[in-house]
Each structure stands twice: as C-alpha cells, then as structure tokens.
Amino acid sequence: MDSLIKKIHQAHQECSDCPSPKVVQQFFEELLGLLFPEYAVQKVKSQEEVSARLILLKETLSAILTRNRHLHQGEGGELASRFFSGLEQVFDWVNQDVDAMFAGDPAAKSRTEILRSYPGFYAIAAYRIAHLLHQLGVKLIPRMITELAHSRTGIDIHPGATIGQYFCIDHGTGVVIGETTIIGNHVKIYQGVTLGALSVDKADADLKRHPTIEDNVVIYAGATILGGKTIIGKNSVIGGNVWLTKSVPPGSKVYYQTQMYHEEGAVTDLYVFKQEFDEMG
C-alpha cells in the first residue's frame, strides 16, 4: 500500500495544471444551450438576458484560460474576446449544417428533431466551437470538447480539421475525421467513414496526413480514405466499404460491386472505378 500511495502522490505532483473535463463540459453545454434553445435548461426571455449570459460565458472562458496559461500563448481575456467575436460565424455555420442534415435526411421531420436528437448535430457543433478555440492557438481544451462529443455520439472529429459549410453527417456512429483533413462545402458522409492517415513517423506529425474532400462529395457507410495526398474530386460519390489511398478526379463514382459465386467458381468481389465527365469536360 505504501508503494501505491507513493506512486499516486508522484502522479499528482507531475500532472500539469489544467481544467477538469467537468469544467470544460459545463462551459460548452451552457454555450450550446444559449446558441440553440433546444439544448437549454431554460429559454432566455429578452435580448438583455442574451447579452448578460454571453458576458458571463466570456468571463468563464477568460477565467479558464487565465488559470491555464500553459495552454496558450496569449492573454486569457483577449483570447476570450476574440473567441466570442468569432462566435456569430460558428452559429451561422452550424445552422447551415442543420439545414444540410434536414435536406439530406428524408426521415427528419423538422429542424427541431435534428437539434434535439441527431448525434451529427451535437458532434458538428462541438467541432465548430472547438475549432474556433484551436484557431486561436488554445491547446487541449478544444480536444476535450470534441472528445466529449466523441464519447456521446461515437463521432470523432479532430478540432484541427478544416470543414466547409453545409456539412452533413447522417447516422454518424464510427465516423473518424483526422486532424489535417480538409472538407469542402456541401459534403455528406455516413456512419463508419474514416478520413484518416497512413502510418507515419511521429516526426511527420506536422505534415498533412489526412485526405482532402472537395465540394459536393457523398461518402457512404464504411468507406475508408487515407493519406495527406489523397484528394476526392468535387461532385464524386464514394460507395460503401471502399478503401482509397489514391486521388480520384472530379465527377467520379467509386464503389464495390458484389457478385454471387459458386463454391467451385473463381468469381469474387470486384473493385469498380467509374469516372463520369460532365458535358463540358
């Protein structure tokens, strides 16, 4: 027991000061509830109340950042001000994401249904808030926010990823979007999609390791797309369970074609690549 006590004490001494997950979670969920009343414990009654709550949340973030100077290079109050200056764009973009999910899912009966129950909304909202902090150079806290969403939804989006407007995640469980992924506008992905990295050395951590997905791409369930040089051209469709480590041009369709075969036959599943050019191409 003495040995265990010593080890625990040493771990506590070596642990860097940082906000607890509960503190970060409370800040995020209070902010989410203010931005989207479907998540609020109580709706606000006036514009003055909105202003007062924004000021309070700004003070909360400032205090978190001030107490944890090792997580950023700036001054806590200034970073908090810059974060809240950028919050309107986050609000607008998340609403666009909700529009994309509503338009892209025939089962969705209303925007309220998406806001209250869709894991894709929660994960994307967490990502966009965390990404704003990430852009300001804040360390760890953005990852804590996206990992909260990961634990609740099964959707893992690194706050360093770059994601455009009108982003739709349908179902969502098992989605992985890596740190250097770039996603364009009007992209839709389904459950189990991985936008990941090929195995690289730790020394290459600062290089682009994850794929680029251009505008108007649909990626179906279970597809895996890997590599920093891999580009999925605009207006492409990537079928379910496809494995890609090379780029495909715009207007492509990539999918697996499953065939029946007799036990004495030699026919197996086929990998099919189909490229469609528009009339101007």
Short mmCIF file of C-alpha atoms in Angstrom, two decimals:
data_model
loop_
_atom_site.label_atom_id
_atom_site.label_comp_id
_atom_site.label_asym_id
_atom_site.label_seq_id
_atom_site.Cartn_x
_atom_site.Cartn_y
_atom_site.Cartn_z
CA MET A 1 0.00 0.00 0.00
CA ASP A 2 2.85 2.41 0.77
CA SER A 3 4.19 1.86 -2.74
CA LEU A 4 0.78 2.65 -4.25
CA ILE A 5 0.45 5.79 -2.14
CA LYS A 6 3.86 6.94 -3.32
CA LYS A 7 3.00 6.31 -6.98
CA ILE A 8 -0.31 8.15 -6.71
CA HIS A 9 1.34 11.11 -4.97
CA GLN A 10 4.02 11.26 -7.65
CA ALA A 11 1.38 11.20 -10.41
CA HIS A 12 -0.45 14.12 -8.79
CA GLN A 13 2.78 16.11 -8.49
CA GLU A 14 3.71 15.50 -12.13
CA CYS A 15 0.23 16.23 -13.51
CA SER A 16 0.14 19.63 -15.20
CA ASP A 17 -2.50 22.08 -14.06
CA CYS A 18 -5.42 22.08 -16.45
CA PRO A 19 -9.20 22.49 -16.34
CA SER A 20 -11.08 19.38 -15.38
CA PRO A 21 -13.29 17.76 -18.03
CA LYS A 22 -16.33 18.79 -15.97
CA VAL A 23 -15.39 22.48 -16.13
CA VAL A 24 -14.90 22.34 -19.90
CA GLN A 25 -18.09 20.33 -20.35
CA GLN A 26 -20.12 22.83 -18.32
CA PHE A 27 -18.81 25.77 -20.36
CA PHE A 28 -19.51 24.01 -23.66
CA GLU A 29 -23.01 22.86 -22.75
CA GLU A 30 -24.02 26.25 -21.36
CA LEU A 31 -22.78 27.87 -24.56
CA LEU A 32 -24.56 25.30 -26.73
CA GLY A 33 -27.77 25.81 -24.75
CA LEU A 34 -27.60 29.56 -25.28
CA LEU A 35 -26.95 29.25 -29.01
CA PHE A 36 -29.60 26.57 -29.51
CA PRO A 37 -32.58 26.73 -27.12
CA GLU A 38 -33.38 23.08 -27.86
CA TYR A 39 -30.38 22.31 -25.60
CA ALA A 40 -31.15 24.97 -22.99
CA VAL A 41 -32.35 24.22 -19.49
CA GLN A 42 -34.39 27.42 -19.68
CA LYS A 43 -35.08 29.73 -22.62
CA VAL A 44 -34.00 33.36 -22.42
CA LYS A 45 -36.73 35.97 -22.19
CA SER A 46 -35.07 39.09 -23.62
CA GLN A 47 -32.14 40.36 -25.66
CA GLU A 48 -30.75 41.84 -22.46
CA GLU A 49 -30.66 38.36 -20.93
CA VAL A 50 -28.86 37.02 -24.01
CA SER A 51 -26.26 39.77 -23.66
CA ALA A 52 -25.83 39.12 -19.94
CA ARG A 53 -25.35 35.39 -20.45
CA LEU A 54 -22.83 35.95 -23.23
CA ILE A 55 -20.87 38.24 -20.92
CA LEU A 56 -20.95 35.61 -18.18
CA LEU A 57 -19.76 32.88 -20.55
CA LYS A 58 -16.99 35.16 -21.80
CA GLU A 59 -15.87 35.72 -18.21
CA THR A 60 -15.96 31.96 -17.60
CA LEU A 61 -13.76 31.25 -20.62
CA SER A 62 -11.42 34.09 -19.67
CA ALA A 63 -11.02 32.61 -16.19
CA ILE A 64 -10.35 29.12 -17.58
CA LEU A 65 -7.70 30.45 -19.96
CA THR A 66 -6.13 32.75 -17.36
CA ARG A 67 -5.75 29.89 -14.89
CA ASN A 68 -4.16 27.71 -17.57
CA ARG A 69 -1.61 29.96 -19.26
CA HIS A 70 0.48 26.96 -20.33
CA LEU A 71 -2.28 26.02 -22.80
CA HIS A 72 -1.89 29.13 -24.97
CA GLN A 73 0.47 31.97 -25.87
CA GLY A 74 -1.89 34.90 -25.36
CA GLU A 75 -3.72 36.67 -22.56
CA GLY A 76 -6.84 34.93 -21.29
CA GLY A 77 -9.20 37.88 -21.52
CA GLU A 78 -8.04 38.83 -25.01
CA LEU A 79 -8.41 35.26 -26.30
CA ALA A 80 -11.89 35.03 -24.79
CA SER A 81 -12.86 38.28 -26.53
CA ARG A 82 -11.55 37.00 -29.86
CA PHE A 83 -13.43 33.73 -29.39
CA PHE A 84 -16.75 35.49 -28.80
CA SER A 85 -16.09 37.85 -31.72
CA GLY A 86 -15.96 34.77 -33.96
CA LEU A 87 -18.97 33.08 -32.41
CA GLU A 88 -21.55 34.52 -34.82
CA GLN A 89 -19.94 32.74 -37.77
CA VAL A 90 -19.92 29.48 -35.79
CA PHE A 91 -23.62 29.98 -35.04
CA ASP A 92 -24.43 30.66 -38.69
CA TRP A 93 -22.39 27.71 -39.97
CA VAL A 94 -23.90 25.24 -37.52
CA ASN A 95 -27.35 26.38 -38.62
CA GLN A 96 -26.28 25.73 -42.21
CA ASP A 97 -25.18 22.25 -41.13
CA VAL A 98 -28.62 21.68 -39.65
CA ASP A 99 -30.16 22.81 -42.95
CA ALA A 100 -27.96 20.29 -44.78
CA MET A 101 -28.97 17.47 -42.43
CA PHE A 102 -32.65 18.32 -42.76
CA ALA A 103 -32.45 18.49 -46.57
CA GLY A 104 -30.38 15.31 -46.78
CA ASP A 105 -32.38 13.02 -44.49
CA PRO A 106 -35.91 12.07 -45.60
CA ALA A 107 -36.56 10.70 -42.10
CA ALA A 108 -36.08 14.12 -40.49
CA LYS A 109 -39.47 15.70 -39.82
CA SER A 110 -38.21 19.07 -38.58
CA ARG A 111 -35.12 21.07 -37.66
CA THR A 112 -36.15 20.69 -34.03
CA GLU A 113 -35.88 16.91 -34.34
CA ILE A 114 -32.33 17.28 -35.62
CA LEU A 115 -31.33 19.74 -32.90
CA ARG A 116 -32.79 17.66 -30.10
CA SER A 117 -31.85 14.16 -31.17
CA TYR A 118 -29.32 13.87 -34.01
CA PRO A 119 -25.78 12.90 -32.98
CA GLY A 120 -24.43 14.57 -36.12
CA PHE A 121 -25.64 17.96 -34.93
CA TYR A 122 -24.04 17.58 -31.50
CA ALA A 123 -20.72 16.40 -32.92
CA ILE A 124 -20.52 19.10 -35.60
CA ALA A 125 -21.50 21.87 -33.16
CA ALA A 126 -18.82 20.67 -30.74
CA TYR A 127 -16.28 20.58 -33.56
CA ARG A 128 -17.06 24.11 -34.77
CA ILE A 129 -16.80 25.59 -31.27
CA ALA A 130 -13.60 23.64 -30.59
CA HIS A 131 -12.14 24.58 -33.98
CA LEU A 132 -12.54 28.27 -33.19
CA LEU A 133 -10.52 27.79 -30.00
CA HIS A 134 -7.99 25.72 -31.94
CA GLN A 135 -7.56 28.54 -34.47
CA LEU A 136 -6.75 30.89 -31.57
CA GLY A 137 -3.89 28.63 -30.55
CA VAL A 138 -5.56 27.17 -27.46
CA LYS A 139 -4.27 23.69 -26.66
CA LEU A 140 -6.01 20.71 -25.06
CA ILE A 141 -9.37 22.40 -24.36
CA PRO A 142 -10.58 22.06 -27.99
CA ARG A 143 -9.72 18.36 -27.90
CA MET A 144 -11.59 17.95 -24.61
CA ILE A 145 -14.71 19.42 -26.24
CA THR A 146 -14.58 17.19 -29.32
CA GLU A 147 -13.80 14.12 -27.21
CA LEU A 148 -16.87 14.88 -25.11
CA ALA A 149 -18.90 14.72 -28.32
CA HIS A 150 -16.99 11.58 -29.35
CA SER A 151 -17.91 9.84 -26.10
CA ARG A 152 -21.58 10.77 -26.52
CA THR A 153 -22.05 10.18 -30.24
CA GLY A 154 -19.33 7.84 -31.45
CA ILE A 155 -18.27 10.57 -33.91
CA ASP A 156 -14.59 11.53 -33.68
CA ILE A 157 -13.72 14.89 -35.29
CA HIS A 158 -10.34 16.41 -34.52
CA PRO A 159 -10.64 20.16 -33.80
CA GLY A 160 -7.77 20.82 -36.20
CA ALA A 161 -9.71 19.56 -39.22
CA THR A 162 -10.95 22.13 -41.73
CA ILE A 163 -14.63 21.66 -42.65
CA GLY A 164 -16.62 23.85 -45.02
CA GLN A 165 -20.25 24.94 -45.00
CA TYR A 166 -23.40 22.80 -45.14
CA PHE A 167 -21.72 19.69 -43.71
CA CYS A 168 -23.96 16.68 -43.13
CA ILE A 169 -23.23 13.58 -41.07
CA ASP A 170 -26.03 11.02 -41.34
CA HIS A 171 -26.33 8.45 -38.52
CA GLY A 172 -22.70 9.09 -37.64
CA THR A 173 -21.56 6.27 -35.36
CA GLY A 174 -17.96 5.35 -36.10
CA VAL A 175 -17.09 8.42 -38.18
CA VAL A 176 -13.44 9.50 -37.82
CA ILE A 177 -12.12 12.78 -39.25
CA GLY A 178 -8.42 13.34 -38.68
CA GLU A 179 -6.50 16.45 -37.70
CA THR A 180 -5.32 17.63 -41.14
CA THR A 181 -8.43 16.63 -43.09
CA ILE A 182 -9.83 19.31 -45.41
CA ILE A 183 -13.53 19.07 -46.32
CA GLY A 184 -15.25 21.39 -48.78
CA ASN A 185 -18.82 22.66 -48.91
CA HIS A 186 -21.97 20.55 -49.21
CA VAL A 187 -20.28 17.29 -48.24
CA LYS A 188 -22.31 14.41 -46.83
CA ILE A 189 -20.87 11.38 -45.04
CA TYR A 190 -22.49 8.34 -43.49
CA GLN A 191 -21.70 6.17 -40.49
CA GLY A 192 -18.40 4.36 -40.23
CA VAL A 193 -16.49 6.65 -42.60
CA THR A 194 -12.80 7.15 -41.82
CA LEU A 195 -10.88 10.12 -43.18
CA GLY A 196 -7.55 9.09 -41.78
CA ALA A 197 -3.78 8.90 -42.14
CA LEU A 198 -1.49 6.26 -43.48
CA SER A 199 1.00 5.06 -40.88
CA VAL A 200 3.60 7.83 -40.47
CA ASP A 201 6.53 8.57 -38.19
CA LYS A 202 5.97 10.87 -35.22
CA ALA A 203 8.41 13.28 -36.85
CA ASP A 204 5.87 13.82 -39.64
CA ALA A 205 3.11 14.90 -37.24
CA ASP A 206 3.14 18.48 -38.57
CA LEU A 207 2.69 17.39 -42.19
CA LYS A 208 -0.68 16.97 -43.92
CA ARG A 209 -1.54 13.36 -43.19
CA HIS A 210 -5.26 13.19 -43.95
CA PRO A 211 -7.27 13.46 -47.18
CA THR A 212 -8.90 16.41 -48.90
CA ILE A 213 -12.59 16.09 -49.79
CA GLU A 214 -13.75 18.66 -52.34
CA ASP A 215 -17.23 20.22 -52.69
CA ASN A 216 -20.44 18.22 -53.20
CA VAL A 217 -19.00 14.81 -52.35
CA VAL A 218 -21.03 11.97 -50.84
CA ILE A 219 -19.21 9.22 -48.91
CA TYR A 220 -21.28 6.17 -47.98
CA ALA A 221 -21.07 3.97 -44.90
CA GLY A 222 -17.87 2.19 -44.01
CA ALA A 223 -15.64 3.89 -46.59
CA THR A 224 -12.02 4.49 -45.63
CA ILE A 225 -9.99 7.26 -47.28
CA LEU A 226 -6.38 7.66 -46.17
CA GLY A 227 -3.37 9.85 -46.84
CA GLY A 228 -2.42 13.51 -46.99
CA LYS A 229 -2.00 13.48 -50.77
CA THR A 230 -5.36 11.81 -51.41
CA ILE A 231 -7.89 14.18 -52.99
CA ILE A 232 -11.51 13.26 -53.69
CA GLY A 233 -12.58 15.48 -56.57
CA LYS A 234 -15.74 17.55 -56.39
CA ASN A 235 -19.12 16.01 -57.24
CA SER A 236 -17.81 12.49 -56.59
CA VAL A 237 -19.59 9.59 -54.90
CA ILE A 238 -17.62 7.11 -52.80
CA GLY A 239 -19.54 3.90 -52.19
CA GLY A 240 -19.86 1.90 -49.00
CA ASN A 241 -16.84 -0.06 -47.72
CA VAL A 242 -14.48 1.36 -50.34
CA TRP A 243 -10.80 1.64 -49.34
CA LEU A 244 -8.92 4.53 -51.02
CA THR A 245 -5.33 5.71 -50.71
CA LYS A 246 -5.13 7.48 -54.09
CA SER A 247 -6.86 10.53 -55.50
CA VAL A 248 -9.90 10.37 -57.77
CA PRO A 249 -10.84 13.14 -60.25
CA PRO A 250 -13.99 15.25 -60.08
CA GLY A 251 -17.24 13.55 -61.05
CA SER A 252 -16.06 10.07 -60.09
CA LYS A 253 -18.00 7.14 -58.69
CA VAL A 254 -16.02 4.58 -56.74
CA TYR A 255 -17.72 1.51 -55.33
CA TYR A 256 -17.54 -2.21 -54.70
CA GLN A 257 -19.57 -4.47 -56.93
CA THR A 258 -20.59 -7.64 -55.13
CA GLN A 259 -21.24 -10.75 -57.20
CA MET A 260 -22.67 -14.15 -56.35
CA TYR A 261 -20.34 -17.09 -56.95
CA HIS A 262 -20.47 -20.85 -56.78
CA GLU A 263 -18.15 -22.63 -54.37
CA GLU A 264 -16.37 -24.17 -57.36
CA GLY A 265 -16.15 -20.88 -59.20
CA ALA A 266 -13.48 -18.23 -59.07
CA VAL A 267 -15.59 -15.06 -59.05
CA THR A 268 -15.05 -12.83 -56.02
CA ASP A 269 -15.99 -9.29 -55.05
CA LEU A 270 -14.77 -6.74 -57.56
CA TYR A 271 -13.43 -3.26 -57.00
CA VAL A 272 -15.03 -0.95 -59.55
CA PHE A 273 -13.95 2.55 -60.51
CA LYS A 274 -16.22 4.60 -62.71
CA GLN A 275 -15.44 8.11 -63.84
CA GLU A 276 -18.17 10.36 -65.14
CA PHE A 277 -17.30 13.52 -67.01
CA ASP A 278 -19.75 16.35 -67.40
CA GLU A 279 -20.65 17.54 -70.87
CA MET A 280 -18.14 20.38 -70.68
CA GLY A 281 -15.33 18.05 -69.51
#
